[in-house]
Coordinates of C-alpha atoms and ligand atoms in Angstrom, one line a residue:
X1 CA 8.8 0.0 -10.5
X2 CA 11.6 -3.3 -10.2
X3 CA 11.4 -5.0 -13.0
X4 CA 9.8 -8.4 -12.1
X5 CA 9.6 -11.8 -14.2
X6 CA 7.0 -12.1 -16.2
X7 CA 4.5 -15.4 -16.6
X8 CA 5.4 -16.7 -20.4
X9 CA 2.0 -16.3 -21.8
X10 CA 0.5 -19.6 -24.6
X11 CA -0.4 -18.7 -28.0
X12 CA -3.3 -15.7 -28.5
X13 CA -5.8 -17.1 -30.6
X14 CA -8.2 -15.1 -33.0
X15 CA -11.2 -15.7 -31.6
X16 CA -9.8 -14.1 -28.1
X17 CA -8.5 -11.2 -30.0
X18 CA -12.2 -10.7 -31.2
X19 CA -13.9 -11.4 -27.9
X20 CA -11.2 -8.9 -26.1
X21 CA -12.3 -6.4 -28.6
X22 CA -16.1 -7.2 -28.4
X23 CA -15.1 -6.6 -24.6
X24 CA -14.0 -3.7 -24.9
X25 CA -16.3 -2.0 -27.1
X26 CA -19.1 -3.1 -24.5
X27 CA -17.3 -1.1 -22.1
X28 CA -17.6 1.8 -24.0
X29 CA -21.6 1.2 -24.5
X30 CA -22.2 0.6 -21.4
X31 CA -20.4 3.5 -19.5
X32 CA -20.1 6.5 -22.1
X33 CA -22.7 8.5 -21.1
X34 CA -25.7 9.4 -23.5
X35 CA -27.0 12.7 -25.5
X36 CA -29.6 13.4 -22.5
X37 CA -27.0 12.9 -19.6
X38 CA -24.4 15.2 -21.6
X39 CA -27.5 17.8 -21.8
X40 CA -28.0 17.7 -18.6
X41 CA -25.1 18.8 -17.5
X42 CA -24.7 21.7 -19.5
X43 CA -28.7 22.3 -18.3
X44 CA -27.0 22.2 -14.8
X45 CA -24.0 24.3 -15.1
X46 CA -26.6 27.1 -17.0
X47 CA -28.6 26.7 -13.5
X48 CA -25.4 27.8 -11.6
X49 CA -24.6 30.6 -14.0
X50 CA -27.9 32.3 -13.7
X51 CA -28.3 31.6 -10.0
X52 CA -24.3 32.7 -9.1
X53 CA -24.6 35.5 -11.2
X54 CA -27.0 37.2 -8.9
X55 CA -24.6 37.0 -5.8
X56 CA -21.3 37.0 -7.9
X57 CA -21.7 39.5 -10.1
X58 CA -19.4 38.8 -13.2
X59 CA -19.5 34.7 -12.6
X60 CA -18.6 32.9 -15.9
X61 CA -19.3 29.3 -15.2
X62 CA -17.2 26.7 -17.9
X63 CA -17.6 22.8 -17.8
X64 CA -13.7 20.9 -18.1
X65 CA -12.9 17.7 -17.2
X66 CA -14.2 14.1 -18.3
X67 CA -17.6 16.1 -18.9
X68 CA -15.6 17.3 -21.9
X69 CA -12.9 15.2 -22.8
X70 CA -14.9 12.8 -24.4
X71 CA -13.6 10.3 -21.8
X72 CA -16.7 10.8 -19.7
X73 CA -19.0 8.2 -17.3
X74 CA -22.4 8.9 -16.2
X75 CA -21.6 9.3 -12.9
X76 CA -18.2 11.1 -13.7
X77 CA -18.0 14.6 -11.4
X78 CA -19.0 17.7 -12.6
X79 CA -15.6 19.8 -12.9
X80 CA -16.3 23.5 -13.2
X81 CA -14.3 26.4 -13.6
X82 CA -15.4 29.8 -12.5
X83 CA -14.1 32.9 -14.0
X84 CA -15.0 36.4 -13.6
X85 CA -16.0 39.1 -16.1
X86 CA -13.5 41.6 -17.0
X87 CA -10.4 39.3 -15.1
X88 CA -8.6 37.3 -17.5
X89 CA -6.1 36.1 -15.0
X90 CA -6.4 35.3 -11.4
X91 CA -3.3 37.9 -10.8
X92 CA -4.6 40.4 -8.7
X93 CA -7.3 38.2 -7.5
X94 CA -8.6 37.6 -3.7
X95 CA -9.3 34.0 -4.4
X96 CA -10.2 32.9 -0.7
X97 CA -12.5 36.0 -0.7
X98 CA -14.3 35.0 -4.0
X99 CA -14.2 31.4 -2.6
X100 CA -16.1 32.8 0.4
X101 CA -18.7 34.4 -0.9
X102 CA -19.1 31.4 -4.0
X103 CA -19.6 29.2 -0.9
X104 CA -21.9 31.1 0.6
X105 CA -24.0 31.3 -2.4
X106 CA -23.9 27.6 -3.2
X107 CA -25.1 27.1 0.3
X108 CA -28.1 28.9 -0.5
X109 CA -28.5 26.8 -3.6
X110 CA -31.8 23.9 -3.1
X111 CA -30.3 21.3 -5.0
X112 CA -26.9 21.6 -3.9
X113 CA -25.4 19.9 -0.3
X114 CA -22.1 19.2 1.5
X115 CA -20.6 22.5 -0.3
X116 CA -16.8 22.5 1.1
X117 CA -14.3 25.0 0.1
X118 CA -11.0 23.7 -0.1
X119 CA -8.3 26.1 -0.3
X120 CA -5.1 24.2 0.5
X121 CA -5.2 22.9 -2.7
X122 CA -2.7 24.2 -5.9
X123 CA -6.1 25.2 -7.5
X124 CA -9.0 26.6 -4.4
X125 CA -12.2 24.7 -5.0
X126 CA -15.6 24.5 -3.5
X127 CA -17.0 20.8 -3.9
X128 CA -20.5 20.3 -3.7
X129 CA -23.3 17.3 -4.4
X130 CA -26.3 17.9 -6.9
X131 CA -29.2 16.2 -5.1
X132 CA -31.1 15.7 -8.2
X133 CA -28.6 13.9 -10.5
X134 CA -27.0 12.4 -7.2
X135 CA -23.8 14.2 -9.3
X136 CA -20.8 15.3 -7.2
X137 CA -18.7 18.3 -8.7
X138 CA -16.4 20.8 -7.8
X139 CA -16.0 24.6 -8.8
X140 CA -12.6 25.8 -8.7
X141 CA -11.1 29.0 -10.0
X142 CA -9.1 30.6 -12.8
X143 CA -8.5 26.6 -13.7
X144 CA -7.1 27.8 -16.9
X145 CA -4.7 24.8 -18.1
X146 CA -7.0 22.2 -17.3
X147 CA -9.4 24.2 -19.6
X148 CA -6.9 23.7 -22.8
X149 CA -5.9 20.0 -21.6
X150 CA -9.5 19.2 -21.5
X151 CA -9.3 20.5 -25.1
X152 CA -6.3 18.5 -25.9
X153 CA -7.9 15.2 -24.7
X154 CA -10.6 15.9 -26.6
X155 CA -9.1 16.5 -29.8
X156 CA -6.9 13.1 -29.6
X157 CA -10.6 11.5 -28.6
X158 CA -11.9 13.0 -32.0
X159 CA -9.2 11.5 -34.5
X160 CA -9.9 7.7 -33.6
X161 CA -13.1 5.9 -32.2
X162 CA -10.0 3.2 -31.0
X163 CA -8.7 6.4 -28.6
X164 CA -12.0 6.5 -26.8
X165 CA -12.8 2.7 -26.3
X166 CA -9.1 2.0 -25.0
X167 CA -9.2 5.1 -22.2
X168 CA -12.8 4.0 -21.0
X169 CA -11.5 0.2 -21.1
X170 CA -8.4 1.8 -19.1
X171 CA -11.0 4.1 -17.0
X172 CA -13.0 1.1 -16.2
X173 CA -10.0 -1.1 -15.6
X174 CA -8.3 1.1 -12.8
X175 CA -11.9 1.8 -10.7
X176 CA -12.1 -1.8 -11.1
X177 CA -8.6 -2.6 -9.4
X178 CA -9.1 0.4 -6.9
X179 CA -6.0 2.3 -8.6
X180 CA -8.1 5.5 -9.8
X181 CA -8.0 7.8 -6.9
X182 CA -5.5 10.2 -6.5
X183 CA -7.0 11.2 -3.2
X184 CA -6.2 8.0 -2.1
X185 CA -2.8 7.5 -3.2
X186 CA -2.9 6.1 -6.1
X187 CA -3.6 7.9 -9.5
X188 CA -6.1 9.9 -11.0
X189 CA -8.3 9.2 -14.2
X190 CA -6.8 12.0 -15.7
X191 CA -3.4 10.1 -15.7
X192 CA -4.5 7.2 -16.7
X193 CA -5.7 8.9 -19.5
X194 CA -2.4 10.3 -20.7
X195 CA -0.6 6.8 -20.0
X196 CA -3.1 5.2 -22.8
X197 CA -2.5 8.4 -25.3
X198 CA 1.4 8.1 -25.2
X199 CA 0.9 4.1 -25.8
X200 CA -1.0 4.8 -28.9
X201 CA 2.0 7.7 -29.7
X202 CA 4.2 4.6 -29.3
X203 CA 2.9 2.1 -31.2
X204 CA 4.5 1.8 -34.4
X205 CA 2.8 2.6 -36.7
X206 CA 1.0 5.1 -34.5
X207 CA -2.4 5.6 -33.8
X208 CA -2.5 9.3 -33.2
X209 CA 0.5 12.1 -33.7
X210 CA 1.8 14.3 -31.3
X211 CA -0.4 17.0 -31.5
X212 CA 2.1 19.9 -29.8
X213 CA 4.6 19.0 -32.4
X214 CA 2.6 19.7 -35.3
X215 CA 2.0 23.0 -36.4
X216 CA 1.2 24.7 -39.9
X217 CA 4.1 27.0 -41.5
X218 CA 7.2 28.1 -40.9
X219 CA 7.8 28.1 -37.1
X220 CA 5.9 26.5 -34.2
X221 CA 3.5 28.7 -32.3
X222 CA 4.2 29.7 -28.7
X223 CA 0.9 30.2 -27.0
X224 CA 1.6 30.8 -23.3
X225 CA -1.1 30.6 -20.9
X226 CA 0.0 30.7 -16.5
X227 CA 3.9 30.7 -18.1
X228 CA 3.4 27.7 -20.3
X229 CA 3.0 26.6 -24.0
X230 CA -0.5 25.2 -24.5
X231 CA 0.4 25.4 -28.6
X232 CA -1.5 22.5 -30.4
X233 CA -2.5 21.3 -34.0
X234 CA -6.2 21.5 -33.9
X235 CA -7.0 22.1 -38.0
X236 CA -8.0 18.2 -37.0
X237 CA -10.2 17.9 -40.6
X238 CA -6.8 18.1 -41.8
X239 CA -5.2 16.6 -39.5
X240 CA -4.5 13.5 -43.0
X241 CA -2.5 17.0 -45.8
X242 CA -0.5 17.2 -42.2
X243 CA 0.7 14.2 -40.4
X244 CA 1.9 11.0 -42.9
X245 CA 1.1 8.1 -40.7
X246 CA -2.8 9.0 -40.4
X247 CA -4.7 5.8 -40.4
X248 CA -1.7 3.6 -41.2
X249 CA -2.5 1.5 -38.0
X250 CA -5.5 -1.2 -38.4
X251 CA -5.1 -2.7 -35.2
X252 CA -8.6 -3.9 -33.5
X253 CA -9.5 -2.1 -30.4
X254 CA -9.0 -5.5 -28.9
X255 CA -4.9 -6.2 -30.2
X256 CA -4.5 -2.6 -28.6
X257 CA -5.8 -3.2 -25.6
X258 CA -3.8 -6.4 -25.0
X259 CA -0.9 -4.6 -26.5
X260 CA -1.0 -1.5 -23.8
X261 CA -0.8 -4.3 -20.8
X262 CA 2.3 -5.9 -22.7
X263 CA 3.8 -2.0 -23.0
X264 CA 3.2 -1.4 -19.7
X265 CA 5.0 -4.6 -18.4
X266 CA 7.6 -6.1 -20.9
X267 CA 8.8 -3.0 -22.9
X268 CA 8.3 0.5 -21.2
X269 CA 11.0 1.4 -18.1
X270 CA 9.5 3.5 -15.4
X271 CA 13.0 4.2 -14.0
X272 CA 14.2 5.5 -17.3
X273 CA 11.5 7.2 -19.3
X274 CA 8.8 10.0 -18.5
X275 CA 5.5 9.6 -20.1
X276 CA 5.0 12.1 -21.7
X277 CA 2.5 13.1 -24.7
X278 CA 4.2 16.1 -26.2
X279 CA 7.1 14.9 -28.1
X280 CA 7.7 11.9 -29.9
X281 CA 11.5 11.3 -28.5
X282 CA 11.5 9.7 -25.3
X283 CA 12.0 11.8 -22.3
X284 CA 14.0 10.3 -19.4
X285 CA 13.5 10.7 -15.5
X286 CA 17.2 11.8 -15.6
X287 CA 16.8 15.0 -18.0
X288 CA 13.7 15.6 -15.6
X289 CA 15.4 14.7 -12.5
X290 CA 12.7 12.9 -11.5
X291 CA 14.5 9.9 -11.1
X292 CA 13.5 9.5 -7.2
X293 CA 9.9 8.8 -8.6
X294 CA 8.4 5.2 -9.0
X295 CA 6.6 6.8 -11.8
X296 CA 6.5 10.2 -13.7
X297 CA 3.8 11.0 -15.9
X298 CA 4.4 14.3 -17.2
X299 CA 1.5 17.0 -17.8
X300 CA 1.1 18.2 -21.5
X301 CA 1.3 21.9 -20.4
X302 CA 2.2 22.2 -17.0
X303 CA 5.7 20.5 -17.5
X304 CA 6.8 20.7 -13.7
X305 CA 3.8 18.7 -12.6
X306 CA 4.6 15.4 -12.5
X307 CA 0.9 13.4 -11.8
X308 CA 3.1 10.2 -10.2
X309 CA 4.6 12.7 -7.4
X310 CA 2.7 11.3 -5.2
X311 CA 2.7 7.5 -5.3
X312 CA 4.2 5.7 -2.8
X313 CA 6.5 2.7 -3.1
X314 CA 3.7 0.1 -2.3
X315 CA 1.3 2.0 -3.9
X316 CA 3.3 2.0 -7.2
X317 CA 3.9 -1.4 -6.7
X318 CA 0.3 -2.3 -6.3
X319 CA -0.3 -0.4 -9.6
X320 CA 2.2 -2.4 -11.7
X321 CA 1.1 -5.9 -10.3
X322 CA -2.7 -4.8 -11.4
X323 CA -0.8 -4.1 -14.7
X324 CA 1.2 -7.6 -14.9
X325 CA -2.1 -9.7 -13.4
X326 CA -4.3 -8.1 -16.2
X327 CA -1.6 -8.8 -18.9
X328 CA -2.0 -12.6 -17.9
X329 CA -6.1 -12.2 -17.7
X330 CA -5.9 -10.5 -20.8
X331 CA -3.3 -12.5 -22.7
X332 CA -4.9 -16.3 -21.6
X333 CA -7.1 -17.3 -24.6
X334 CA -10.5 -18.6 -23.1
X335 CA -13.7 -20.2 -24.6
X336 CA -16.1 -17.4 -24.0
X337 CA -16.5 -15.7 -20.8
X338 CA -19.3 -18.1 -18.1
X339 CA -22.7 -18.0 -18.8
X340 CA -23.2 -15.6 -15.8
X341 CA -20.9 -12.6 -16.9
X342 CA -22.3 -13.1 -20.7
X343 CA -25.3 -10.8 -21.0
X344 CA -24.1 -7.5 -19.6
X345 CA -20.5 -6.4 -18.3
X346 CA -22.5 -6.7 -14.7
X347 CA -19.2 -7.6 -12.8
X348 CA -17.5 -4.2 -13.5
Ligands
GTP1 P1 -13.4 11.4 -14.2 O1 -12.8 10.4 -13.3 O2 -14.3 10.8 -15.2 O3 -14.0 12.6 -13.4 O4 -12.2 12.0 -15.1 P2 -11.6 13.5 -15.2 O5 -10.8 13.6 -16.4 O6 -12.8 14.5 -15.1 O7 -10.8 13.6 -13.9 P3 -10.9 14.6 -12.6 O8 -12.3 14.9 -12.3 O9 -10.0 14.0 -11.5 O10 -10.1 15.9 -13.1 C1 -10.7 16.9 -13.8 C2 -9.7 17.6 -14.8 O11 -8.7 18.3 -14.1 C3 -8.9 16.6 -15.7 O12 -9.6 16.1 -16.8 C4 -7.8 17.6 -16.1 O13 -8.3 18.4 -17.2 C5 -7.5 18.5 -14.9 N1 -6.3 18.2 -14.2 C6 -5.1 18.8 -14.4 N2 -4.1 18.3 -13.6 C7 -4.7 17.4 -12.9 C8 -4.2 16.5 -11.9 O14 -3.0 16.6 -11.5 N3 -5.0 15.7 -11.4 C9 -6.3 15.6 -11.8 N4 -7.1 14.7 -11.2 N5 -6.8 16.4 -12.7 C10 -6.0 17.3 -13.3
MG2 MG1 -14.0 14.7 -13.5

């Protein structure tokens, strides 16, 4: 990311603070999915349980993902992962043979079409598409760290309302400017996600600690799960006897949002730092050597995966112009929004 000069923005007035934040808190209405459509899904993943466990015997079905997170759409895909009974690690394990025969059984499944294994991938998957729900999903196996970063997200969801409404905002924002698809270059929901956690780590004061520093007693807890620390604070109803800056910030959803796009284009420097949620201190590209990167977010547990790998120059370009056009969009006090775009967030 070249640093490029940045459009001197007028004055922001009160009232456009207040209609960003009424903004973004429609967002969140009208894309966080309901208490039936979370049902639902668990209904559906029961379905596969029962109906897998009669051709894979041992199948343990959990949901993960934005189904979870608490950073979920209606329409968001159903990530599964399957384990099996009495197998606490995939060690040992014939995963293309239990793909196999879980795609043969899906195949068998009436509401289920397209089922495609996938087993070049890090993780082996089976997607399929739930005809009834018009749902697409995946299964994949012995997923085991995106089960505890699911958790994680959903923890730092649970301390503020504000965390929520800014990753939908951010979610909504990046399908909106085509950057949200990691199988298409650019990057996925899930890092978008962690980019709007460390912002509201940043923010001084903070909106929410860093949970993998905190810790209760003596010495911090080593948890290791596939080789790595997965060690969190989650006592989260005391999360105020534990960490001193709880609730110090009073920012509006609104200021925050506006103040993520000005992070993300006038103060934070992709070619020096790594964004990275699990320590306060800044990280840099060098100490990662990750410095050949346009961008390096870094995952919370898995601390060689680095979810900007994969960006290309343009691409990573493109990204940090939709960045620097929405700062301007954003930061441009306006007298309402036209009568057109006023009675439902239609245009997203
Ligand atoms: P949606 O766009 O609403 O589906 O968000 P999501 O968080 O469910 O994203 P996605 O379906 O792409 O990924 C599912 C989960 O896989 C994430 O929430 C993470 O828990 C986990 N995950 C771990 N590493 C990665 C990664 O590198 N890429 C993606 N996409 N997901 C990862
Ligand atoms: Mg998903």
């Amino acid at each position: 990311f070249k640093r490029v000069e940045l459009e001197p923005l007028p004055h922001m007035t009160l009232d456009f603070v207040k209609l960003l934040n009424d903004v973004c808190e429609q967002c969140y209405c009208d894309f966080a999915p309901d208490d039936v459509e979370v049902n639902v899904r668990e209904h559906i993943l029961q379905d596969f349980e029962n109906f897998l466990r009669c051709q894979v015997p041992g199948a343990k079905l959990v949901l993960f993902g934005s189904s979870k997170n608490g950073f979920g759409f209606k329409q968001s895909d159903l990530d599964i992962c399957m384990t099996l009974e009495g197998q606490d690690t995939a060690e040992g394990l014939d995963s293309m043979a239990v793909i196999e025969s879980l795609t043969k059984a899906l195949r068998k499944h009436h509401a289920l079409r397209n089922i495609l294994p996938i087993t070049s991938a890090k993780v082996p998957i089976v997607k399929f598409y739930h005809t009834k729900t018009g749902l697409e999903g995946d299964i994949s196996l012995y997923n085991t760290l995106a089960l505890h970063n699911t958790e994680l997200l959903a923890s730092y969801a649970a301390i503020d309302i504000r965390v929520k409404i800014l990753c939908y905002v951010m979610k909504v924002f990046a399908k909106v400017c085509d950057i949200g698809d990691a199988s298409r270059g650019s990057l996925s929901s899930y890092a978008y996600t962690l980019m709007v956690l460390y912002f509201l780590q940043q923010r001084s004061p903070p909106v929410i600690p860093v949970l993998q520093e905190m810790y209760v007693g003596e010495e911090k807890p080593v948890v290791l799960v596939d080789g790595w620390d997965v060690h969190f604070f989650k006592d989260l109803k005391n999360l105020h006897k534990y960490w001193p800056e709880y609730k110090k910030n009073k920012e509006s959803v609104g200021q925050l949002w506006f103040g993520l796009l000005q992070f993300y284009t006038e103060i934070f420097d992709f070619k020096e730092t790594v964004i990275c949620i699990r320590r306060k201190e800044p990280l840099t590209t060098f100490k990662k050597q990750w410095t050949s990167k346009h961008l390096a977010i870094e995952d919370p547990f898995d601390l060689s995966h680095n979810l900007g790998a994969g960006l290309s120059r343009r691409m990573a370009s493109f990204i940090l112009k939709a960045f620097i056009n929405a700062r301007s969009v954003f930061g441009t006090p306006v007298r309402g929004f036209p009568p057109e775009y006023s009675n439902k967030m239609e245009y997203f």
